[in-house]
Structure formats: C-alpha cells, structure tokens
mmCIF file of C-alpha atoms in Angstrom:
data_model
loop_
_atom_site.group_PDB
_atom_site.id
_atom_site.type_symbol
_atom_site.label_atom_id
_atom_site.label_comp_id
_atom_site.label_asym_id
_atom_site.label_seq_id
_atom_site.Cartn_x
_atom_site.Cartn_y
_atom_site.Cartn_z
ATOM 1 C CA MET Q 1 23.561 -32.736 -97.441
ATOM 2 C CA SER Q 2 24.183 -30.669 -94.111
ATOM 3 C CA LEU Q 3 25.508 -27.147 -94.195
ATOM 4 C CA LEU Q 4 28.179 -27.807 -92.106
ATOM 5 C CA GLN Q 5 28.917 -30.227 -95.355
ATOM 6 C CA ARG Q 6 28.604 -28.370 -98.240
ATOM 7 C CA LEU Q 7 30.797 -24.733 -96.549
ATOM 8 C CA SER Q 8 33.968 -27.947 -96.088
ATOM 9 C CA ASP Q 9 32.926 -29.623 -99.560
ATOM 10 C CA MET Q 10 33.177 -26.332 -101.214
ATOM 11 C CA ALA Q 11 36.665 -25.415 -99.626
ATOM 12 C CA ILE Q 12 37.590 -28.394 -101.425
ATOM 13 C CA PHE Q 13 36.052 -27.495 -104.757
ATOM 14 C CA ALA Q 14 38.092 -24.872 -104.666
ATOM 15 C CA ARG Q 15 41.200 -25.951 -103.738
ATOM 16 C CA VAL Q 16 40.554 -28.481 -107.058
ATOM 17 C CA ALA Q 17 39.531 -25.388 -109.314
ATOM 18 C CA GLU Q 18 42.879 -23.404 -108.279
ATOM 19 C CA THR Q 19 45.439 -26.369 -108.363
ATOM 20 C CA GLY Q 20 43.836 -27.578 -110.968
ATOM 21 C CA SER Q 21 43.986 -31.026 -109.540
ATOM 22 C CA PHE Q 22 43.119 -34.119 -107.390
ATOM 23 C CA THR Q 23 46.320 -35.326 -106.493
ATOM 24 C CA GLN Q 24 47.767 -31.254 -105.428
ATOM 25 C CA ALA Q 25 44.084 -30.327 -103.581
ATOM 26 C CA ALA Q 26 44.499 -33.647 -101.536
ATOM 27 C CA VAL Q 27 48.013 -32.761 -101.139
ATOM 28 C CA ALA Q 28 46.948 -28.878 -99.626
ATOM 29 C CA LEU Q 29 44.729 -29.694 -97.666
ATOM 30 C CA GLN Q 30 45.978 -33.120 -96.287
ATOM 31 C CA MET Q 31 43.223 -35.181 -97.790
ATOM 32 C CA SER Q 32 43.557 -38.218 -99.102
ATOM 33 C CA LYS Q 33 43.041 -38.107 -103.085
ATOM 34 C CA GLY Q 34 39.463 -40.404 -102.450
ATOM 35 C CA ALA Q 35 38.141 -38.072 -99.788
ATOM 36 C CA VAL Q 36 38.523 -34.879 -102.660
ATOM 37 C CA SER Q 37 36.632 -36.992 -105.333
ATOM 38 C CA LYS Q 38 33.876 -37.544 -102.922
ATOM 39 C CA ALA Q 39 33.211 -34.049 -101.952
ATOM 40 C CA ILE Q 40 33.566 -32.680 -105.303
ATOM 41 C CA SER Q 41 31.027 -35.154 -106.509
ATOM 42 C CA ARG Q 42 28.829 -34.843 -103.843
ATOM 43 C CA LEU Q 43 28.840 -31.367 -104.409
ATOM 44 C CA GLU Q 44 28.185 -32.229 -108.549
ATOM 45 C CA GLN Q 45 24.779 -34.692 -106.701
ATOM 46 C CA HIS Q 46 23.888 -31.558 -105.188
ATOM 47 C CA LEU Q 47 23.511 -29.122 -106.812
ATOM 48 C CA SER Q 48 22.714 -30.944 -110.279
ATOM 49 C CA VAL Q 49 25.419 -29.718 -112.521
ATOM 50 C CA ARG Q 50 28.187 -30.493 -113.560
ATOM 51 C CA LEU Q 51 31.207 -28.950 -112.499
ATOM 52 C CA LEU Q 52 34.456 -30.314 -113.623
ATOM 53 C CA GLN Q 53 35.070 -31.598 -116.660
ATOM 54 C CA ARG Q 54 38.053 -34.684 -116.449
ATOM 55 C CA THR Q 55 40.338 -35.419 -118.547
ATOM 56 C CA THR Q 56 43.830 -38.134 -118.121
ATOM 57 C CA ARG Q 57 45.315 -35.423 -118.594
ATOM 58 C CA GLN Q 58 43.131 -32.250 -116.781
ATOM 59 C CA ILE Q 59 40.768 -31.411 -115.550
ATOM 60 C CA ARG Q 60 38.442 -28.065 -116.039
ATOM 61 C CA LEU Q 61 35.980 -25.802 -115.077
ATOM 62 C CA THR Q 62 32.615 -25.892 -116.824
ATOM 63 C CA ALA Q 63 30.991 -22.862 -116.844
ATOM 64 C CA GLU Q 64 28.588 -23.915 -113.550
ATOM 65 C CA GLY Q 65 31.604 -24.262 -112.810
ATOM 66 C CA GLN Q 66 33.294 -21.457 -113.348
ATOM 67 C CA ALA Q 67 30.377 -19.951 -111.561
ATOM 68 C CA PHE Q 68 30.138 -21.728 -108.546
ATOM 69 C CA PHE Q 69 34.221 -21.691 -108.104
ATOM 70 C CA ALA Q 70 33.077 -17.297 -107.489
ATOM 71 C CA TYR Q 71 31.732 -17.553 -105.230
ATOM 72 C CA CYS Q 72 33.440 -20.729 -103.354
ATOM 73 C CA GLN Q 73 36.073 -18.249 -103.241
ATOM 74 C CA GLN Q 74 35.138 -16.059 -101.782
ATOM 75 C CA VAL Q 75 33.214 -17.952 -98.557
ATOM 76 C CA VAL Q 76 36.595 -19.581 -98.539
ATOM 77 C CA ARG Q 77 38.573 -15.924 -98.326
ATOM 78 C CA GLN Q 78 36.029 -14.607 -95.507
ATOM 79 C CA ALA Q 79 36.309 -17.623 -93.349
ATOM 80 C CA ASP Q 80 40.280 -17.078 -93.971
ATOM 81 C CA GLN Q 81 39.526 -12.885 -92.789
ATOM 82 C CA ALA Q 82 37.654 -14.340 -89.993
ATOM 83 C CA GLU Q 83 39.881 -16.339 -88.548
ATOM 84 C CA HIS Q 84 42.967 -13.634 -89.048
ATOM 85 C CA HIS Q 85 40.975 -10.693 -87.647
ATOM 86 C CA LEU Q 86 40.660 -13.309 -84.274
ATOM 87 C CA ASP Q 87 44.197 -13.733 -84.685
ATOM 88 C CA GLU Q 88 44.137 -10.474 -84.620
ATOM 89 C CA MET Q 89 42.404 -10.274 -81.458
ATOM 90 C CA ARG Q 90 44.161 -12.579 -79.456
ATOM 91 C CA ASP Q 91 47.354 -11.032 -80.259
ATOM 92 C CA GLU Q 92 47.013 -7.504 -80.628
ATOM 93 C CA PRO Q 93 45.373 -5.432 -77.683
ATOM 94 C CA ALA Q 94 42.641 -3.791 -79.742
ATOM 95 C CA GLY Q 95 39.058 -3.385 -78.737
ATOM 96 C CA THR Q 96 36.783 -2.241 -76.054
ATOM 97 C CA ILE Q 97 37.557 -3.368 -72.671
ATOM 98 C CA ARG Q 98 34.734 -2.599 -69.778
ATOM 99 C CA ILE Q 99 36.242 -1.784 -66.083
ATOM 100 C CA SER Q 100 34.585 -1.048 -62.420
ATOM 101 C CA VAL Q 101 35.860 -0.021 -59.952
ATOM 102 C CA ALA Q 102 34.263 1.963 -56.990
ATOM 103 C CA VAL Q 103 33.946 6.260 -57.925
ATOM 104 C CA THR Q 104 36.770 7.580 -55.670
ATOM 105 C CA TYR Q 105 38.727 4.916 -56.742
ATOM 106 C CA GLY Q 106 38.736 5.187 -59.625
ATOM 107 C CA SER Q 107 38.604 8.333 -60.661
ATOM 108 C CA LYS Q 108 41.336 9.495 -57.845
ATOM 109 C CA ILE Q 109 44.232 6.899 -59.064
ATOM 110 C CA ILE Q 110 42.366 5.007 -61.735
ATOM 111 C CA ALA Q 111 41.370 7.040 -64.357
ATOM 112 C CA PRO Q 112 44.562 9.223 -64.196
ATOM 113 C CA LEU Q 113 46.703 6.220 -65.589
ATOM 114 C CA LEU Q 114 44.623 5.628 -68.766
ATOM 115 C CA PRO Q 115 46.121 7.920 -70.695
ATOM 116 C CA GLU Q 116 49.308 5.868 -70.849
ATOM 117 C CA LEU Q 117 47.540 3.429 -71.082
ATOM 118 C CA LEU Q 118 45.365 4.367 -75.075
ATOM 119 C CA GLN Q 119 48.946 5.135 -76.225
ATOM 120 C CA ARG Q 120 51.105 2.085 -75.394
ATOM 121 C CA TYR Q 121 48.360 0.517 -77.525
ATOM 122 C CA PRO Q 122 46.633 2.680 -80.350
ATOM 123 C CA LYS Q 123 43.998 0.955 -81.182
ATOM 124 C CA LEU Q 124 42.437 -0.218 -77.998
ATOM 125 C CA ARG Q 125 38.927 1.725 -76.630
ATOM 126 C CA VAL Q 126 38.655 1.735 -72.638
ATOM 127 C CA GLU Q 127 35.116 2.315 -70.464
ATOM 128 C CA LEU Q 128 35.294 3.072 -67.460
ATOM 129 C CA ASP Q 129 32.578 2.398 -65.477
ATOM 130 C CA LEU Q 130 32.759 4.071 -61.748
ATOM 131 C CA THR Q 131 29.836 2.357 -59.233
ATOM 132 C CA ASP Q 132 30.162 1.947 -55.708
ATOM 133 C CA ARG Q 133 27.714 -0.900 -55.746
ATOM 134 C CA LEU Q 134 29.180 -4.702 -56.628
ATOM 135 C CA VAL Q 135 28.977 -5.624 -60.744
ATOM 136 C CA ASP Q 136 28.016 -8.434 -62.256
ATOM 137 C CA LEU Q 137 30.855 -9.539 -64.529
ATOM 138 C CA VAL Q 138 29.537 -12.259 -66.202
ATOM 139 C CA GLY Q 139 26.605 -10.467 -67.123
ATOM 140 C CA GLU Q 140 27.622 -7.329 -67.336
ATOM 141 C CA GLU Q 141 29.536 -7.569 -69.787
ATOM 142 C CA VAL Q 142 32.866 -6.520 -66.790
ATOM 143 C CA ASP Q 143 36.252 -7.542 -68.633
ATOM 144 C CA VAL Q 144 38.136 -6.352 -65.361
ATOM 145 C CA ALA Q 145 36.949 -4.855 -61.980
ATOM 146 C CA ILE Q 146 38.734 -4.251 -58.870
ATOM 147 C CA ARG Q 147 37.633 -5.113 -56.025
ATOM 148 C CA PHE Q 148 38.540 -4.337 -52.086
ATOM 149 C CA GLY Q 149 38.649 -7.024 -49.034
ATOM 150 C CA ARG Q 150 37.919 -9.988 -48.821
ATOM 151 C CA LEU Q 151 37.041 -11.623 -51.092
ATOM 152 C CA VAL Q 152 34.176 -13.742 -50.939
ATOM 153 C CA SER Q 153 33.774 -17.206 -53.079
ATOM 154 C CA SER Q 154 33.610 -17.377 -56.258
ATOM 155 C CA SER Q 155 34.627 -18.552 -59.872
ATOM 156 C CA LEU Q 156 36.015 -15.399 -60.619
ATOM 157 C CA ILE Q 157 39.937 -15.183 -61.570
ATOM 158 C CA ALA Q 158 41.781 -13.116 -59.087
ATOM 159 C CA ARG Q 159 45.456 -11.707 -58.675
ATOM 160 C CA PRO Q 160 46.695 -9.348 -55.467
ATOM 161 C CA LEU Q 161 46.745 -5.844 -56.574
ATOM 162 C CA THR Q 162 47.772 -3.481 -53.431
ATOM 163 C CA LYS Q 163 46.990 -2.780 -50.028
ATOM 164 C CA LEU Q 164 45.282 0.748 -49.118
ATOM 165 C CA PRO Q 165 46.254 1.708 -45.146
ATOM 166 C CA ILE Q 166 43.221 2.923 -43.395
ATOM 167 C CA VAL Q 167 43.418 6.018 -40.569
ATOM 168 C CA LEU Q 168 40.953 7.966 -38.805
ATOM 169 C CA VAL Q 169 41.260 11.992 -38.841
ATOM 170 C CA GLY Q 170 39.500 14.916 -38.300
ATOM 171 C CA ALA Q 171 39.906 18.324 -38.935
ATOM 172 C CA PRO Q 172 42.541 21.075 -36.182
ATOM 173 C CA ALA Q 173 39.262 22.661 -35.687
ATOM 174 C CA TYR Q 174 36.966 19.402 -34.079
ATOM 175 C CA LEU Q 175 40.095 18.141 -32.064
ATOM 176 C CA ALA Q 176 41.044 22.037 -30.831
ATOM 177 C CA GLN Q 177 36.555 21.082 -29.414
ATOM 178 C CA ALA Q 178 36.036 18.273 -28.843
ATOM 179 C CA GLY Q 179 39.295 16.391 -27.736
ATOM 180 C CA ILE Q 180 41.366 13.445 -28.682
ATOM 181 C CA PRO Q 181 40.027 10.170 -28.505
ATOM 182 C CA GLN Q 182 42.849 8.488 -26.903
ATOM 183 C CA HIS Q 183 41.211 4.630 -27.322
ATOM 184 C CA PRO Q 184 38.861 3.699 -30.215
ATOM 185 C CA ARG Q 185 35.962 3.383 -27.470
ATOM 186 C CA ASP Q 186 36.132 6.757 -26.698
ATOM 187 C CA LEU Q 187 34.825 7.266 -30.324
ATOM 188 C CA THR Q 188 30.971 6.745 -28.692
ATOM 189 C CA GLN Q 189 31.232 10.162 -27.317
ATOM 190 C CA HIS Q 190 32.874 11.881 -30.330
ATOM 191 C CA SER Q 191 30.920 13.604 -34.218
ATOM 192 C CA CYS Q 192 31.386 9.809 -36.287
ATOM 193 C CA LEU Q 193 30.653 10.940 -40.060
ATOM 194 C CA SER Q 194 30.329 7.458 -41.634
ATOM 195 C CA THR Q 195 28.714 5.495 -45.090
ATOM 196 C CA ASP Q 196 25.519 3.543 -45.066
ATOM 197 C CA ASN Q 197 26.103 1.255 -47.969
ATOM 198 C CA SER Q 198 25.458 -1.189 -45.183
ATOM 199 C CA PRO Q 199 25.171 -1.442 -42.097
ATOM 200 C CA GLN Q 200 27.884 -2.768 -40.910
ATOM 201 C CA GLU Q 201 29.839 0.491 -42.291
ATOM 202 C CA ARG Q 202 29.049 2.112 -39.201
ATOM 203 C CA TYR Q 203 31.551 -0.296 -37.400
ATOM 204 C CA TRP Q 204 34.373 1.073 -37.280
ATOM 205 C CA ARG Q 205 37.370 -1.762 -37.054
ATOM 206 C CA PHE Q 206 40.248 -0.895 -35.292
ATOM 207 C CA THR Q 207 43.308 -3.977 -33.760
ATOM 208 C CA ASP Q 208 43.442 -3.243 -29.529
ATOM 209 C CA GLN Q 209 46.889 -5.918 -28.106
ATOM 210 C CA GLY Q 210 46.775 -7.509 -31.485
ATOM 211 C CA GLN Q 211 42.925 -8.306 -31.035
ATOM 212 C CA PRO Q 212 40.160 -7.154 -33.270
ATOM 213 C CA LEU Q 213 38.169 -4.845 -32.134
ATOM 214 C CA GLU Q 214 34.694 -2.655 -33.383
ATOM 215 C CA VAL Q 215 33.099 -0.140 -32.372
ATOM 216 C CA LEU Q 216 29.094 1.193 -33.839
ATOM 217 C CA THR Q 217 29.319 4.480 -33.999
ATOM 218 C CA GLN Q 218 27.314 8.648 -34.737
ATOM 219 C CA GLY Q 219 27.042 10.400 -36.256
ATOM 220 C CA PRO Q 220 24.815 13.577 -38.066
ATOM 221 C CA LEU Q 221 25.623 12.825 -41.467
ATOM 222 C CA HIS Q 222 25.978 9.569 -42.961
ATOM 223 C CA ALA Q 223 26.117 9.336 -47.217
ATOM 224 C CA ASN Q 224 26.585 6.449 -49.574
ATOM 225 C CA SER Q 225 30.409 7.891 -50.742
ATOM 226 C CA ASN Q 226 33.545 9.159 -48.558
ATOM 227 C CA ARG Q 227 33.856 12.204 -51.207
ATOM 228 C CA ALA Q 228 31.052 14.119 -50.088
ATOM 229 C CA LEU Q 229 31.778 13.517 -46.631
ATOM 230 C CA LYS Q 230 35.467 15.571 -46.444
ATOM 231 C CA PRO Q 231 33.522 18.456 -47.141
ATOM 232 C CA ALA Q 232 32.194 18.452 -43.204
ATOM 233 C CA VAL Q 233 35.762 16.451 -41.876
ATOM 234 C CA LEU Q 234 37.428 19.346 -43.376
ATOM 235 C CA ALA Q 235 34.938 21.557 -41.475
ATOM 236 C CA GLY Q 236 35.790 20.552 -38.140
ATOM 237 C CA VAL Q 237 30.989 18.696 -38.557
ATOM 238 C CA GLY Q 238 33.148 15.386 -37.630
ATOM 239 C CA LEU Q 239 35.390 12.129 -37.852
ATOM 240 C CA MET Q 240 36.109 9.744 -40.757
ATOM 241 C CA TYR Q 241 37.635 6.086 -40.801
ATOM 242 C CA VAL Q 242 38.727 6.153 -44.413
ATOM 243 C CA THR Q 243 41.524 4.675 -46.467
ATOM 244 C CA ARG Q 244 44.083 7.447 -46.964
ATOM 245 C CA TYR Q 245 44.325 8.143 -50.060
ATOM 246 C CA GLN Q 246 41.195 9.727 -50.431
ATOM 247 C CA VAL Q 247 42.592 12.144 -47.565
ATOM 248 C CA ALA Q 248 46.323 11.850 -48.395
ATOM 249 C CA ASN Q 249 46.728 15.550 -50.229
ATOM 250 C CA GLU Q 250 44.868 17.158 -46.870
ATOM 251 C CA ILE Q 251 46.752 15.530 -44.610
ATOM 252 C CA ASP Q 252 50.051 16.195 -46.023
ATOM 253 C CA ALA Q 253 48.345 20.004 -45.739
ATOM 254 C CA GLY Q 254 47.288 19.429 -42.285
ATOM 255 C CA ARG Q 255 44.813 20.381 -43.026
ATOM 256 C CA LEU Q 256 43.684 16.877 -41.296
ATOM 257 C CA VAL Q 257 45.222 14.970 -38.541
ATOM 258 C CA PRO Q 258 45.423 10.924 -37.972
ATOM 259 C CA ILE Q 259 45.119 10.020 -34.371
ATOM 260 C CA LEU Q 260 44.672 6.462 -32.900
ATOM 261 C CA THR Q 261 46.586 5.515 -35.472
ATOM 262 C CA GLU Q 262 47.951 2.614 -32.961
ATOM 263 C CA TYR Q 263 45.213 0.851 -33.229
ATOM 264 C CA MET Q 264 44.683 1.146 -36.728
ATOM 265 C CA PRO Q 265 44.070 -2.548 -38.753
ATOM 266 C CA GLU Q 266 45.800 -3.899 -41.750
ATOM 267 C CA PRO Q 267 45.411 -2.466 -45.035
ATOM 268 C CA LEU Q 268 42.772 -2.642 -47.518
ATOM 269 C CA PRO Q 269 43.243 -5.117 -49.289
ATOM 270 C CA VAL Q 270 42.598 -5.247 -53.219
ATOM 271 C CA HIS Q 271 41.646 -7.168 -56.069
ATOM 272 C CA LEU Q 272 42.110 -7.015 -59.848
ATOM 273 C CA VAL Q 273 39.094 -9.637 -60.716
ATOM 274 C CA TYR Q 274 38.276 -11.303 -64.152
ATOM 275 C CA PRO Q 275 35.879 -13.552 -65.218
ATOM 276 C CA HIS Q 276 38.416 -16.254 -67.643
ATOM 277 C CA ARG Q 277 42.022 -17.411 -68.179
ATOM 278 C CA VAL Q 278 41.661 -19.475 -70.674
ATOM 279 C CA HIS Q 279 41.344 -17.173 -74.362
ATOM 280 C CA MET Q 280 42.041 -14.120 -72.956
ATOM 281 C CA LYS Q 281 41.764 -11.247 -74.786
ATOM 282 C CA ALA Q 282 45.285 -9.678 -75.277
ATOM 283 C CA GLY Q 283 43.155 -6.323 -74.312
ATOM 284 C CA VAL Q 284 42.883 -7.759 -71.182
ATOM 285 C CA LYS Q 285 46.017 -9.124 -70.826
ATOM 286 C CA VAL Q 286 47.420 -5.976 -71.620
ATOM 287 C CA VAL Q 287 44.715 -4.018 -69.337
ATOM 288 C CA LEU Q 288 46.090 -6.480 -66.180
ATOM 289 C CA GLN Q 289 49.862 -6.606 -66.367
ATOM 290 C CA TYR Q 290 49.540 -2.768 -66.477
ATOM 291 C CA LEU Q 291 47.376 -1.888 -63.556
ATOM 292 C CA GLN Q 292 49.479 -4.738 -61.807
ATOM 293 C CA CYS Q 293 52.765 -2.868 -63.144
ATOM 294 C CA ARG Q 294 51.534 0.607 -62.626
ATOM 295 C CA LEU Q 295 50.234 -0.426 -58.738
ATOM 296 C CA SER Q 296 52.137 -3.250 -56.911
ATOM 297 C CA PRO Q 297 54.740 -1.345 -55.429
ATOM 298 C CA GLN Q 298 56.970 -5.030 -55.729
ATOM 299 C CA THR Q 299 55.812 -5.933 -59.625
ATOM 300 C CA HIS Q 300 59.065 -5.509 -61.935
ATOM 301 C CA CYS Q 301 57.852 -3.009 -64.687
ATOM 302 C CA GLN Q 302 59.524 -2.153 -67.517
ATOM 303 C CA SER Q 303 59.013 1.470 -68.920
ATOM 304 C CA THR Q 304 60.607 4.231 -69.224
ATOM 305 C CA THR Q 305 57.972 6.327 -67.544
ATOM 306 C CA GLN Q 306 57.273 5.852 -63.799
ATOM 307 C CA ALA Q 307 56.554 9.815 -63.187
ATOM 308 C CA VAL Q 308 52.691 7.921 -62.769
ATOM 309 C CA ALA Q 309 53.229 5.510 -61.079
ATOM 310 C CA GLU Q 310 55.230 6.168 -57.933
ATOM 311 C CA ARG Q 311 52.662 9.160 -57.527
ATOM 312 C CA VAL Q 312 49.765 6.913 -57.362
ATOM 313 C CA VAL Q 313 51.799 4.504 -55.205
ATOM 314 C CA ASP Q 314 53.152 7.698 -52.979
ATOM 315 C CA LEU Q 315 48.876 8.372 -53.119
ATOM 316 C CA ALA Q 316 48.458 5.087 -51.505
ATOM 317 C CA SER Q 317 50.175 4.544 -48.795
#
C-alpha cells in the first residue's frame, strides 16, 4: 500500500472512530459507505490487526484500534494545522518579504516608507536589498524589485509605479568659471562626471526639436554610484546627469543649478516587478499595493497618513 493510500485510510479510520458509525463517517467525508468499509478493511489487512469490533448495533475500537486512533488523530490534526497555516499566509500579511532596489532610490525613497508599512502589518518582515545590479528574482528568492527605464522582455509581472524627471546640474562656481552650455553638443567641452556601470552611461541622452540626441561625455571622475559623484559636483569639479530626486534638496537650496532644461529627455519610468501573479502571498500583495499607493501620484489611496507620501512624491517630481 502506498503512503498516500495509507494516509487517506488513516483519515477515514479516524472519522469512523470519532463518529462510531460507518454511515456518519461516509456522510462527513462525502463518500459511499462501501468505500469507507473498504478503507478500514484495507488498513486492517496492511497492519495485520483488527482495529474495530463490528456488531449489528455498534462499532467499538479494539485495544490496537484505540492506540492507532491516537496516531491517526495526530496525522489529521497536523494536516489541518498545516492547511490553516497556509491559509493564514495566503490571507494575512505575514512572513518575510524581500525587496530589491537600487541603492540611492532604496535608501532615499523606499526606506522611509517602511516603518508605516510594518506598523500596519506587525506580522510582516521586510528584507531590503540595496544593490545597483540587476538581480535574478527567482534565483535569488526576491519577492519584489523596483526597476528603472525600459523593461526588457521577461516572464516577470510589471506594474507602472512612477516617472522620475532627469536633470543636468552644476554648481554655481563651476558654471561661473566654465560657462553655461547652450546646447547638449557643448558638453564635449565641459567636465562631465558620470557613472560607469556600463559604457553607455557616458552617453548622455537629450531631445532636440523632438529628436533623440546622444552626447559622449568625458570628465575627471567616474563612479558606480551618483552618490559618490555628488560631493565633486557640489565642489565645482563638473556637471552631473541625474534623476531629480537625488539632487532635489541641493537644487532647492541653490547649491546646484539645472541647465539645458529644454533639452532633457522624457522622465525615467519606474516599475514594480515580481515573479508570480497566481497564488501570491498576502504579504507580497500588501507590499505592492502600499508602494504603488505611496509612489504613484495617480493612485487613489485610503489612508490617514498622507504626509510621507506627499513628501516622497514631491521629491521625485
């Protein structure tokens, strides 16, 4: 007899023992009385013991049946508990949710939103993975990632989140010394500080009369993060091409000045991506809904705490 068959027969035997009746057990299990009887006989034959004493009026457990019944109850109870636990995981936000996001956006925009999320759902745990590399969501067991720019074709599910305006900025001291470029092509004569995660990042993209324009830039400093470039830009070493939220405070304070604003490209699209739509954990659902609510200006959210959302959306504008 297979293990699957044994477990099924044990559950049937437990119900017979509980009800003291083949008929009542059959009704409860939505089986025929004959199928219940066959299951008990099959189990007794496999165990080589008699589990029940049958008379025309009643059914009684034998000593072996009583001992076996205790184990069968445990099996059925544990199966019910396992199913109940999975139901809770599916219906109640709980457990650990892994979120992957770029370092700057994650630390400046996502991290400040997490305390409210965790206060709303106290059984939820979040692992925030800050990295500028493209992670493999399935291979690295990541539940949700935030991706920037045009999405490549994949099996991942994507939800539009927001758009990030791009700016070209320089310190007043640098612009006073080197002059203000009047056209993107003038940047070939300027000190341009760029990230170097890929060779393409030294090509800065603009639009000129509705047409795309790329300019190959050069400068004395390159880094794999804009955060590392910002001190040099503030010190007047050169210009930086960056999403506005990263320098919003410096622009507002007058420490950096946007230039060539009429040539800037379309804002950078941002998406939430995740591996599965079917059988999604409740924790993943609430994280997706929460981030979309907080970061998508067009999303209507019912919340009494709008201050954080308004501040973050304002930073990204």
